[in-house]
PDB file of C-alpha atoms in Angstrom:
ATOM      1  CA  UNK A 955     113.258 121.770 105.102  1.00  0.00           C
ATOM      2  CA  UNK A 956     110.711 124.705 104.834  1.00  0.00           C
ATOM      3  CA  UNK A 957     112.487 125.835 102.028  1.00  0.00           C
ATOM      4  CA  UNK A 958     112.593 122.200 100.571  1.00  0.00           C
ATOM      5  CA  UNK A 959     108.671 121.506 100.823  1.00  0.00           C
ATOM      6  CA  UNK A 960     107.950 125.205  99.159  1.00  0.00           C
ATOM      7  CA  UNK A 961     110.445 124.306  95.821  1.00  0.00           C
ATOM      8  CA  UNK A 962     108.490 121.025  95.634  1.00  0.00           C
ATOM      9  CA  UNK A 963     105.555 122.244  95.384  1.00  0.00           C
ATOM     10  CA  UNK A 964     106.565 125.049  93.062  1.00  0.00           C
ATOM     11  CA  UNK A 965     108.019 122.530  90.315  1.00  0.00           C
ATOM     12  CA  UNK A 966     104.318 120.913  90.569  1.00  0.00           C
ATOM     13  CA  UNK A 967     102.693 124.295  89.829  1.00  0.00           C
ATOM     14  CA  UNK A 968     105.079 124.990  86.892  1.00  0.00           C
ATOM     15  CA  UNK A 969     104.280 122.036  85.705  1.00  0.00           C
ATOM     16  CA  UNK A 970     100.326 122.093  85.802  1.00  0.00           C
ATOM     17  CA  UNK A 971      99.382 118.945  88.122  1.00  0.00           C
ATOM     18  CA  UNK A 972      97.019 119.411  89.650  1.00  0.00           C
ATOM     19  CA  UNK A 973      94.212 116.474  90.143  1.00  0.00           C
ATOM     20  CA  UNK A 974      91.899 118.640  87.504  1.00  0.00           C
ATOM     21  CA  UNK A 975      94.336 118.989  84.792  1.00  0.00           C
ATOM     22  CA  UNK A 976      95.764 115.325  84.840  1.00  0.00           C
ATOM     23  CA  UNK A 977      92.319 113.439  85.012  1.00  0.00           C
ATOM     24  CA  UNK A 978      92.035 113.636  81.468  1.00  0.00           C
ATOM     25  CA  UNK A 979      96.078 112.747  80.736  1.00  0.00           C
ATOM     26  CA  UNK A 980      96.722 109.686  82.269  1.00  0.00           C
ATOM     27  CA  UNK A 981      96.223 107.914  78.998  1.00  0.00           C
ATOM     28  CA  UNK A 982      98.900 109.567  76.758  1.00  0.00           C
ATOM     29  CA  UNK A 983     101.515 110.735  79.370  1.00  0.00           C
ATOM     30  CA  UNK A 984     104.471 109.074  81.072  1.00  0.00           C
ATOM     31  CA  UNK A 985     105.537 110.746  84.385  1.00  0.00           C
ATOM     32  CA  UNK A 986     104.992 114.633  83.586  1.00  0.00           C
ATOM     33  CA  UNK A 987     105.565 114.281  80.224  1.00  0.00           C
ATOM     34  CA  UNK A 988     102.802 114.198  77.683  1.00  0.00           C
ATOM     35  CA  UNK A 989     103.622 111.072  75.086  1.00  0.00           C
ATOM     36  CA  UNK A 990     102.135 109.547  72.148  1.00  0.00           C
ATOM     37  CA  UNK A 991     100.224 106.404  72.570  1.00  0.00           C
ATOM     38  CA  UNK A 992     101.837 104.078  71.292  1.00  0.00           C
ATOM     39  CA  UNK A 993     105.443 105.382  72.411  1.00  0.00           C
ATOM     40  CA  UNK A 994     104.838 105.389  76.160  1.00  0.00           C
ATOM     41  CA  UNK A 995     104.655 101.019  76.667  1.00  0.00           C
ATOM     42  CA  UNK A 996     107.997 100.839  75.004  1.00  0.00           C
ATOM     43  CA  UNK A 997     109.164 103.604  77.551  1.00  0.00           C
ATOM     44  CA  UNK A 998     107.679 101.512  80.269  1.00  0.00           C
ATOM     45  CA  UNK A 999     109.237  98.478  79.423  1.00  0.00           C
ATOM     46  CA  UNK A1000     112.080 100.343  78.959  1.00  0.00           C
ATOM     47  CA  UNK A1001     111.990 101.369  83.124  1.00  0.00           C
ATOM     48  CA  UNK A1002     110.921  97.724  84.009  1.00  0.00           C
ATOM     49  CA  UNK A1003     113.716  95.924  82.068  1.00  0.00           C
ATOM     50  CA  UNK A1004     115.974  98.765  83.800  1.00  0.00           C
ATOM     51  CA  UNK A1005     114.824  97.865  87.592  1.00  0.00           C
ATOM     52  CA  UNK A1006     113.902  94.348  87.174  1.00  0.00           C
ATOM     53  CA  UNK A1007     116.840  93.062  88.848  1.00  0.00           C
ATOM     54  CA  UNK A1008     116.535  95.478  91.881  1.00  0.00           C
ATOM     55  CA  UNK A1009     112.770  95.864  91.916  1.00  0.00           C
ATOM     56  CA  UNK A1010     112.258  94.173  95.287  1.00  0.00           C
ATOM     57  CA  UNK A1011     114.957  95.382  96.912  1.00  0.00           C
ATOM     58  CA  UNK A1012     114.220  98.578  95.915  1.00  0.00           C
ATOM     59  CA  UNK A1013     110.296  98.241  96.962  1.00  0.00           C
ATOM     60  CA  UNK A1014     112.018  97.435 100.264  1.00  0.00           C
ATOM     61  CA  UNK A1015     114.052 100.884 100.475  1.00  0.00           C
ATOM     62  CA  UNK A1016     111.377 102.507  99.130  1.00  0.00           C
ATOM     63  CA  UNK A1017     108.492 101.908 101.527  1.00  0.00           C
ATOM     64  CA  UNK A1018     111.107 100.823 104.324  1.00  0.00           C
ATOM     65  CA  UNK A1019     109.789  97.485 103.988  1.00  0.00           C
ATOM     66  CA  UNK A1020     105.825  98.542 103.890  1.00  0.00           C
ATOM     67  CA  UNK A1021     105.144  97.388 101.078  1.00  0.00           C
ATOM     68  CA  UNK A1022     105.261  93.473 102.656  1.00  0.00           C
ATOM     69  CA  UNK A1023     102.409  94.167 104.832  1.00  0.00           C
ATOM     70  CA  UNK A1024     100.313  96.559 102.076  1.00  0.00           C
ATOM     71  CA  UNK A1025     100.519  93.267  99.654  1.00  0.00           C
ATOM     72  CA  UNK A1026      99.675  91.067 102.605  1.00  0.00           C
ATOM     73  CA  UNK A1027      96.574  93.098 103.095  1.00  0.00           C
ATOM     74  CA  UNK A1028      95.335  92.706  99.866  1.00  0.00           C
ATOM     75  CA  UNK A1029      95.806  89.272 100.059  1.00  0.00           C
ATOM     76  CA  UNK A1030      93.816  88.927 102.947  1.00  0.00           C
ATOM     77  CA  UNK A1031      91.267  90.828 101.369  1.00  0.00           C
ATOM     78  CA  UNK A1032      91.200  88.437  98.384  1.00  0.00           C
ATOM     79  CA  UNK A1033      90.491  85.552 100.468  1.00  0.00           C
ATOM     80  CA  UNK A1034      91.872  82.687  98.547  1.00  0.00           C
ATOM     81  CA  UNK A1035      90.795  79.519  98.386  1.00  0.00           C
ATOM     82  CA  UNK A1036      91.976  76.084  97.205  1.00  0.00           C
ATOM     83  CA  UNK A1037      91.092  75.545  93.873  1.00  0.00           C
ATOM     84  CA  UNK A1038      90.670  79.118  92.511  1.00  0.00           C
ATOM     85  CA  UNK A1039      91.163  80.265  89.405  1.00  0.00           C
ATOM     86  CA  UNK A1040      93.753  83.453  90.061  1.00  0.00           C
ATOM     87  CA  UNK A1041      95.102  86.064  87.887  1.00  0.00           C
ATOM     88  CA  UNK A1042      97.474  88.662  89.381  1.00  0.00           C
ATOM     89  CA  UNK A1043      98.360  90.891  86.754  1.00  0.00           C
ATOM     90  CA  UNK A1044     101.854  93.339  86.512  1.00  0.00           C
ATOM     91  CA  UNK A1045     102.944  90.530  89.161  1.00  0.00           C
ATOM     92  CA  UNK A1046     106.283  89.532  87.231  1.00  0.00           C
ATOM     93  CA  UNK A1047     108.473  89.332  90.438  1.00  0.00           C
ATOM     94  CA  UNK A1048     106.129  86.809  91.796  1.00  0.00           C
ATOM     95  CA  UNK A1049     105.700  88.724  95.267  1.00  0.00           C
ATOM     96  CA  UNK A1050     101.490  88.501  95.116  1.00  0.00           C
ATOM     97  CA  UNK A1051     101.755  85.584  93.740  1.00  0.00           C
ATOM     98  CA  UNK A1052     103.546  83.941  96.185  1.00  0.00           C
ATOM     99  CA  UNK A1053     101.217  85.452  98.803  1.00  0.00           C
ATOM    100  CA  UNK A1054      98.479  83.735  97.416  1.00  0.00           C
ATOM    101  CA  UNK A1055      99.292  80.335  97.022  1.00  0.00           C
ATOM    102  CA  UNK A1056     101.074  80.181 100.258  1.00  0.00           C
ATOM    103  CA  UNK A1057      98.029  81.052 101.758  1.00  0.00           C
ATOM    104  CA  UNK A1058      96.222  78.322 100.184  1.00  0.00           C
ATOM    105  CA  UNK A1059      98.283  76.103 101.270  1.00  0.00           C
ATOM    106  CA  UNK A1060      98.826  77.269 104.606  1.00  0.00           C
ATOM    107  CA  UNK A1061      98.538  74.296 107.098  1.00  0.00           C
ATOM    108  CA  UNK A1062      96.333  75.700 109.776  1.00  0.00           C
ATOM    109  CA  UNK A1063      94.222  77.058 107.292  1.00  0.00           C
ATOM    110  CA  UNK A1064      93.956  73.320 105.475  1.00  0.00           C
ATOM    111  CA  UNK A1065      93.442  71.639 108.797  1.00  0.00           C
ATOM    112  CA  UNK A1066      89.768  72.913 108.945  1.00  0.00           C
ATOM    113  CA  UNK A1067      89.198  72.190 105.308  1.00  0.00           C
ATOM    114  CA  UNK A1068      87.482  68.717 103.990  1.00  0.00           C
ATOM    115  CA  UNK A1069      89.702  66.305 103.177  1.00  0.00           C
ATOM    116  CA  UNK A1070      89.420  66.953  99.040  1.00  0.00           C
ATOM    117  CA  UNK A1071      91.318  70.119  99.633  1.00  0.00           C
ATOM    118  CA  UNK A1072      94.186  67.822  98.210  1.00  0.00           C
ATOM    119  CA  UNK A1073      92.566  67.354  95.013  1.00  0.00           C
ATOM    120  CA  UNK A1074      91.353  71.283  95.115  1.00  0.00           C
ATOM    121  CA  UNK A1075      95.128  72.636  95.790  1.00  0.00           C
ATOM    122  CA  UNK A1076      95.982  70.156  92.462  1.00  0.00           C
ATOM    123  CA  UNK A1077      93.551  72.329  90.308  1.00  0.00           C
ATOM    124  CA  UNK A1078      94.396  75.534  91.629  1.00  0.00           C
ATOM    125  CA  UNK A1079      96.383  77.874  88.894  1.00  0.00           C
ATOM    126  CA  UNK A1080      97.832  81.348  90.134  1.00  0.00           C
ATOM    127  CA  UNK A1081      98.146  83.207  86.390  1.00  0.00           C
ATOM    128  CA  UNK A1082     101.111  85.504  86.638  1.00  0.00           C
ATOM    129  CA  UNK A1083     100.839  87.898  84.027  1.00  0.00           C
ATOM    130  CA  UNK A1084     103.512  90.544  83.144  1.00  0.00           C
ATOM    131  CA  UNK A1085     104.224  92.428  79.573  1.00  0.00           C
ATOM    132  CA  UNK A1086     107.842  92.516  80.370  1.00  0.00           C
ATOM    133  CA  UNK A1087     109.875  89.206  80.077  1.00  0.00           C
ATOM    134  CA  UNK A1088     112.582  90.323  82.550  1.00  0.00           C
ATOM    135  CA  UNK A1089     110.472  90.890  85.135  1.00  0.00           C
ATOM    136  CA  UNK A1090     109.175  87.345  84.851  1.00  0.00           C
ATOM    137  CA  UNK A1091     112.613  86.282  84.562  1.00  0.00           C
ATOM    138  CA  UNK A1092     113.221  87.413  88.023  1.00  0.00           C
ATOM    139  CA  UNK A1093     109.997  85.735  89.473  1.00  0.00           C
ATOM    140  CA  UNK A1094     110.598  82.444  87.667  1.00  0.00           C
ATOM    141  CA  UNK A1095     114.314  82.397  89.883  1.00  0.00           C
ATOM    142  CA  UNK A1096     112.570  83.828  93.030  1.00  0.00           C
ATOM    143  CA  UNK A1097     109.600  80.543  91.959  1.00  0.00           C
ATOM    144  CA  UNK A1098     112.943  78.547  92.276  1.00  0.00           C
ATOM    145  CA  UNK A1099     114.258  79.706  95.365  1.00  0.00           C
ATOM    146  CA  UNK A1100     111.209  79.093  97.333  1.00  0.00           C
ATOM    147  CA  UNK A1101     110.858  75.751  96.171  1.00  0.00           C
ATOM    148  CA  UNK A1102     107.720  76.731  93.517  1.00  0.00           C
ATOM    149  CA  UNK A1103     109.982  76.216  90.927  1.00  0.00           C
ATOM    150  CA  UNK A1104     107.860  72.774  89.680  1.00  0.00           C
ATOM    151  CA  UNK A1105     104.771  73.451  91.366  1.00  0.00           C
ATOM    152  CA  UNK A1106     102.315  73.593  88.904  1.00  0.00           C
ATOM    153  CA  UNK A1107      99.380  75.666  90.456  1.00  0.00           C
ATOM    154  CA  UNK A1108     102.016  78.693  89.039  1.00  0.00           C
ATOM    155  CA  UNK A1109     101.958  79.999  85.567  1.00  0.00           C
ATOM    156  CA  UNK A1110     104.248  82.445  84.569  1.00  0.00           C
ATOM    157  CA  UNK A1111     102.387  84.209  80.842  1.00  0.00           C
ATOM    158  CA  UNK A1112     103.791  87.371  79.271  1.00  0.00           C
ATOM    159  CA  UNK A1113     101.039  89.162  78.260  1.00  0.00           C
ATOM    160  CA  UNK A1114      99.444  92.936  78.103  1.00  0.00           C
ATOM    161  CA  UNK A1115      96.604  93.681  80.909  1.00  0.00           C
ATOM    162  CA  UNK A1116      95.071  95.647  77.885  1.00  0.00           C
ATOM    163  CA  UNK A1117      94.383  92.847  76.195  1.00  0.00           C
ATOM    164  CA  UNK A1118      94.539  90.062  78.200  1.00  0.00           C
ATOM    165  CA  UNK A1119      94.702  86.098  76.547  1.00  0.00           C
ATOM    166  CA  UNK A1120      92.024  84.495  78.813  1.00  0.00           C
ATOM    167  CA  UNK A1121      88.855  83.653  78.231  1.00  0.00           C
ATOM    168  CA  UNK A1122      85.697  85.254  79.567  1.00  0.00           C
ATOM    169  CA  UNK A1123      84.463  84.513  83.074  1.00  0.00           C
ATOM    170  CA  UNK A1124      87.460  82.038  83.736  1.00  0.00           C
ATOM    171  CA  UNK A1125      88.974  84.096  86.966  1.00  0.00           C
ATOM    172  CA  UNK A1126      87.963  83.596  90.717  1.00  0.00           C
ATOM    173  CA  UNK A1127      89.969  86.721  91.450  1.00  0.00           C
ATOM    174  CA  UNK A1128      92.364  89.773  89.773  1.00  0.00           C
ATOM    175  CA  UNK A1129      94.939  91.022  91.444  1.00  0.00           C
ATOM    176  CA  UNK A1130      97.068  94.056  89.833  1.00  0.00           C
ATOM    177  CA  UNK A1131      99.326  95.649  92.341  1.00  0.00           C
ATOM    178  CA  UNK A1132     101.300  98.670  91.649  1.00  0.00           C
ATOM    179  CA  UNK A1133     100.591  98.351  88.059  1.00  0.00           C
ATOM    180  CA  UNK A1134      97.930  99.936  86.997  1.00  0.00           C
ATOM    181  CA  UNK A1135      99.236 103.640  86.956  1.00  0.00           C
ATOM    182  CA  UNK A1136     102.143 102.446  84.211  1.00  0.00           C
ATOM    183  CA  UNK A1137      99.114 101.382  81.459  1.00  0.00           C
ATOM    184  CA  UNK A1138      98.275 103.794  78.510  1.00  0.00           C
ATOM    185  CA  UNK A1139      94.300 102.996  78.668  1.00  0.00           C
ATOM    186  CA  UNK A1140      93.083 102.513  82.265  1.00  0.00           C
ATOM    187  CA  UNK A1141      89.818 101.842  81.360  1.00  0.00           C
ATOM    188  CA  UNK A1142      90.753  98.940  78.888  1.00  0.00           C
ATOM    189  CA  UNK A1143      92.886  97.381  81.791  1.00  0.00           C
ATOM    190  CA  UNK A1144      89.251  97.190  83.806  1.00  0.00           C
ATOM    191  CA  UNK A1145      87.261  96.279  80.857  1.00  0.00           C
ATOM    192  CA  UNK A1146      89.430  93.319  80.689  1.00  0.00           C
ATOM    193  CA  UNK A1147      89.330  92.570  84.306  1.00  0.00           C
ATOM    194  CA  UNK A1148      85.635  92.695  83.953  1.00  0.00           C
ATOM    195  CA  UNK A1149      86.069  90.542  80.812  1.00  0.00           C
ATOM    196  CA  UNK A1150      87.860  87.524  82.607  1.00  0.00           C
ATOM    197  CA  UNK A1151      86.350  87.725  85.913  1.00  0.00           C
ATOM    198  CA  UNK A1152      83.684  84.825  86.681  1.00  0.00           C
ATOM    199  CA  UNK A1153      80.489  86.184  87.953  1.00  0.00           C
ATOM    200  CA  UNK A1154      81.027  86.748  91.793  1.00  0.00           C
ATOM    201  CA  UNK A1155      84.837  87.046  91.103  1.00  0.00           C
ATOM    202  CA  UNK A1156      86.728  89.698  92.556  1.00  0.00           C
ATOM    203  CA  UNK A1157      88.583  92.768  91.927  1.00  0.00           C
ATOM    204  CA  UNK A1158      91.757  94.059  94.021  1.00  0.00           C
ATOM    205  CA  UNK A1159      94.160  96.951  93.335  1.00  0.00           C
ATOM    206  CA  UNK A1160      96.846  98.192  95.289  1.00  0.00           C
ATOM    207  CA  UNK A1161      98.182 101.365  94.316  1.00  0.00           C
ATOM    208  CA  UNK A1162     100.566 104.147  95.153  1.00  0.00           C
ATOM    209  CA  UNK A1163      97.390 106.955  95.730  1.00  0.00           C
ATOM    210  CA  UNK A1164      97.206 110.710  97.141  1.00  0.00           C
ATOM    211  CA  UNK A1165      97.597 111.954 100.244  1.00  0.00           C
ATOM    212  CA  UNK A1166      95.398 114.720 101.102  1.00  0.00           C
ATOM    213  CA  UNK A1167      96.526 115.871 105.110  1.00  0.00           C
ATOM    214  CA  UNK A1168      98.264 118.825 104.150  1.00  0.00           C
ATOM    215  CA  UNK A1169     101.465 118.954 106.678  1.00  0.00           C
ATOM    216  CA  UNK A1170     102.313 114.625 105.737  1.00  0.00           C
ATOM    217  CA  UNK A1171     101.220 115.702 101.966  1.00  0.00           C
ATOM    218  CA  UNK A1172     104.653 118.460 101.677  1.00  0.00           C
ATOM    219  CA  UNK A1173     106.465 115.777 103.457  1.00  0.00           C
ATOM    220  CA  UNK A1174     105.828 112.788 101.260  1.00  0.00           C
ATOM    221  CA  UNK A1175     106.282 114.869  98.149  1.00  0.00           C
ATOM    222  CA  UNK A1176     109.385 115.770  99.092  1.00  0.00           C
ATOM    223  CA  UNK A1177     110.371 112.399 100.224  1.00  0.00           C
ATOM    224  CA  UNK A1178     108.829 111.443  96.709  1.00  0.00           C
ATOM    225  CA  UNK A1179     110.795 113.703  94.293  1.00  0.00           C
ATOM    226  CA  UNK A1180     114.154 114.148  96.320  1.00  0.00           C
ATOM    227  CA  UNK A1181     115.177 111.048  98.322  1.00  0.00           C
ATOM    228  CA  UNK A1182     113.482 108.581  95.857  1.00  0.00           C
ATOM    229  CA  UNK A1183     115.076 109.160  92.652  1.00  0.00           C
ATOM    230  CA  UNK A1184     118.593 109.969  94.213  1.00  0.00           C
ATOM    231  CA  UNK A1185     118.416 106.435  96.456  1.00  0.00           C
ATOM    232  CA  UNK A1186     117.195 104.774  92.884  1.00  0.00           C
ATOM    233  CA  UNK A1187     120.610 106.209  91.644  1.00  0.00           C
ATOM    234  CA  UNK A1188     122.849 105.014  94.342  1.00  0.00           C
ATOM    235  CA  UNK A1189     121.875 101.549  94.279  1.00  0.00           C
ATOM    236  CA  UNK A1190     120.856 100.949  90.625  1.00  0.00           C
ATOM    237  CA  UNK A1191     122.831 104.084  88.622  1.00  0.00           C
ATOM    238  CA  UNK A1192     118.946 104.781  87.283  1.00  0.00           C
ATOM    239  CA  UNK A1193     117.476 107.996  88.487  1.00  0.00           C
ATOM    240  CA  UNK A1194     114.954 108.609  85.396  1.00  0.00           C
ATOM    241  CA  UNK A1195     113.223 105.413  86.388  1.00  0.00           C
ATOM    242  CA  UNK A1196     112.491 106.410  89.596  1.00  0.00           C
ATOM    243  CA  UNK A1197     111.760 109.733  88.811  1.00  0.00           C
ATOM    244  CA  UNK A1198     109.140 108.880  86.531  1.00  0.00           C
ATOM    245  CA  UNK A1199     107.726 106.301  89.089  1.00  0.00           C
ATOM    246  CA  UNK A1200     107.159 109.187  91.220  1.00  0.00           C
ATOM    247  CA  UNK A1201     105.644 111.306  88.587  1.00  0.00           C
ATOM    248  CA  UNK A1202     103.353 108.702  87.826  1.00  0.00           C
ATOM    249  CA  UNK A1203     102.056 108.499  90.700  1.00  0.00           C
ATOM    250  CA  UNK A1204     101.158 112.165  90.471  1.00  0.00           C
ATOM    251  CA  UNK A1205      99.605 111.320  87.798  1.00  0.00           C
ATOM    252  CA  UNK A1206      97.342 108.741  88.379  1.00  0.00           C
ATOM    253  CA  UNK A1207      93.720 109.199  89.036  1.00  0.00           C
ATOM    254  CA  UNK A1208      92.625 110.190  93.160  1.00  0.00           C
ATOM    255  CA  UNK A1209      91.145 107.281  94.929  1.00  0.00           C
ATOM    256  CA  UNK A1210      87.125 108.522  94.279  1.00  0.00           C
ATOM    257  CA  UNK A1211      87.815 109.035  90.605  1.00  0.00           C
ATOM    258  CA  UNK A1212      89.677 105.511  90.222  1.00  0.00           C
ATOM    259  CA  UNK A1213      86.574 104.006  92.378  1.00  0.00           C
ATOM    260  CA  UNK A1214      84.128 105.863  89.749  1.00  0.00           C
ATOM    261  CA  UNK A1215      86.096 104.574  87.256  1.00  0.00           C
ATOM    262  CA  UNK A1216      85.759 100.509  88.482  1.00  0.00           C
ATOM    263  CA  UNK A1217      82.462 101.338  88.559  1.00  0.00           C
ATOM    264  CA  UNK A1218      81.729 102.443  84.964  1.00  0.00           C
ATOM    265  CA  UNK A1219      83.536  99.028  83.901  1.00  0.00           C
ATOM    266  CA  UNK A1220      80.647  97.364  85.828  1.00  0.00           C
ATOM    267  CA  UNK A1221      81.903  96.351  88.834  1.00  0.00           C
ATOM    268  CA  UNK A1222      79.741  96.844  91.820  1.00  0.00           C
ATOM    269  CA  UNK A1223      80.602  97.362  95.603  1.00  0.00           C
ATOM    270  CA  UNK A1224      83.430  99.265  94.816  1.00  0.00           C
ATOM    271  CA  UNK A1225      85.215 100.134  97.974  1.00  0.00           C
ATOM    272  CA  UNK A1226      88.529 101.608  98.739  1.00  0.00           C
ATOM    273  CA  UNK A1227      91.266 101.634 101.742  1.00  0.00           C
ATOM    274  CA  UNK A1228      93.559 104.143 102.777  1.00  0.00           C
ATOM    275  CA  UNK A1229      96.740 102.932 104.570  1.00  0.00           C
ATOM    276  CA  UNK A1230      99.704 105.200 105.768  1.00  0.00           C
ATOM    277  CA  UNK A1231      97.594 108.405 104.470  1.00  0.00           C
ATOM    278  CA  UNK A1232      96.789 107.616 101.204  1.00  0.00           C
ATOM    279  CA  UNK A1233     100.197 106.716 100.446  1.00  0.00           C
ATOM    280  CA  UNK A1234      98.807 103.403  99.012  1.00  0.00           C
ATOM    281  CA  UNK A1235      95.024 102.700  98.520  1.00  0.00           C
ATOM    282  CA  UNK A1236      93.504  99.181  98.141  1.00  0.00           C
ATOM    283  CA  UNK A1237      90.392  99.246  95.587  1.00  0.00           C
ATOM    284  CA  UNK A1238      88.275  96.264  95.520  1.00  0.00           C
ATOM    285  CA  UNK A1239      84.974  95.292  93.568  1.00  0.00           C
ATOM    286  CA  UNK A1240      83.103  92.591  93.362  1.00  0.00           C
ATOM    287  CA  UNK A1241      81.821  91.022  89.179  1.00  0.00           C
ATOM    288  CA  UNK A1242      77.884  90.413  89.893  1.00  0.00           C
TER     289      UNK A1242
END
């Protein structure tokens, strides 16, 4: 194992990554690799149409079923309420989504609620927004199996969280889970979050983050880069797409630069969460 954790870490060094040198990367790169603009969303969509069909299942291997209670926790977080205006964004599978409105409609929730609440759950709209159609594809047959399939407060739109088709101030909340890191232009993806978000609206992110306690951190990297990609293999036949999941992760901004970076969008009370170690790290923000 010792032996293990120390080749790890010595294919990071080779390769240059640490937090200092990728800050300034994100934009252009796609794992480890360093890619041109406007090649690296047609490799992403490339990975996404690859996994769609497995995604959840393999979120479940993955995070030995984690990742269930990480998106619950952001959907407490969120608060919903009936009547909202909702967009979860990079949600194609549905899995938020779902969260959401069947908190809404939860019945000991409703039985506290004034009697319009019928009228309010009629208006409510959970926006699913996804650039890749396959991935919608799966959460429009998951919408069906859990008996959404007609309900109309769900509206599946293919779209880019770069440039997002809503109109200004029209969102009660943004949701983007496990998403974010796969965008060429971070700071666009907030700018439009900022954009859409009503004033008093709020901001969640769940992410895959850093972990920082040194012992857990050569432990989850090798977890990361040798039992991820080979699982991703076994049950799909794709290792690249799991090996570049991992990368990007590696990749992505550590929690207090991501915070500073909701911040510079405008956002205020930008907070963050840690769960499991920093495996995972729920940013929210509040649109004043």
């Amino acid at each position: 194992m010792a032996t293990l954790v120390r080749s790890v870490a010595r294919n990071l060094m080779r390769k240059n990554l640490s937090p200092a040198s990728t800050l300034h990367s994100h934009a252009t790169s796609f794992g480890f690799k360093d890619v041109a603009e406007e090649d690296k969303s047609k490799m992403v969509g490339n990975v996404f149409t690859s996994v769609a069909s497995n995604y959840d299942l393999m979120n479940d291997l993955m995070s030995g079923g984690l990742h269930r209670l990480w998106k619950d926790r952001l959907v407490s977080k969120l608060n919903p309420f009936p009547g909202m205006k909702h967009l979860d964004v990079a949600g194609g599978t549905g899995d938020v989504a779902f969260r959401i409105l069947e908190n809404i409609k939860n019945v000991k929730h409703r039985a506290i609620q004034d009697v319009l609440d019928d009228d309010l759950i009629e208006d409510t709209r959970i926006y699913v927004c996804d650039i890749n159609p396959n991935m919608l594809g799966v959460g429009k047959k998951r919408a069906e199996e859990r008996g959404f399939g007609r309900d109309k407060s769900l509206v599946w739109v293919e779209g880019d969280a770069e440039a997002l088709s809503f109109e200004d101030n029209s969102m009660d909340g943004y949701t983007i889970a496990f998403g974010i890191r796969n965008v060429t232009h971070i700071e666009r993806v907030l700018a439009e979050a900022y954009r859409v978000l009503k004033r008093g609206g709020r901001f969640l992110c769940l992410e895959l983050s850093h972990v920082d306690i040194p012992v857990y951190k050569d432990l989850y990297d090798v977890y990361s880069f040798s039992v991820i990609p080979a699982v991703g293999e076994l049950v799909t036949g794709d290792r690249e797409s799991y090996q570049y999941l991992v990368e990007s992760v590696r990749r992505f901004p550590p929690q207090e630069q991501f915070a500073k970076m909701i911040a510079e969008a405008g956002f205020q009370k930008v907070e963050y969460e840690n769960l499991v170690g920093g495996v995972v790290a729920i940013h929210s923000a509040l649109k004043f």
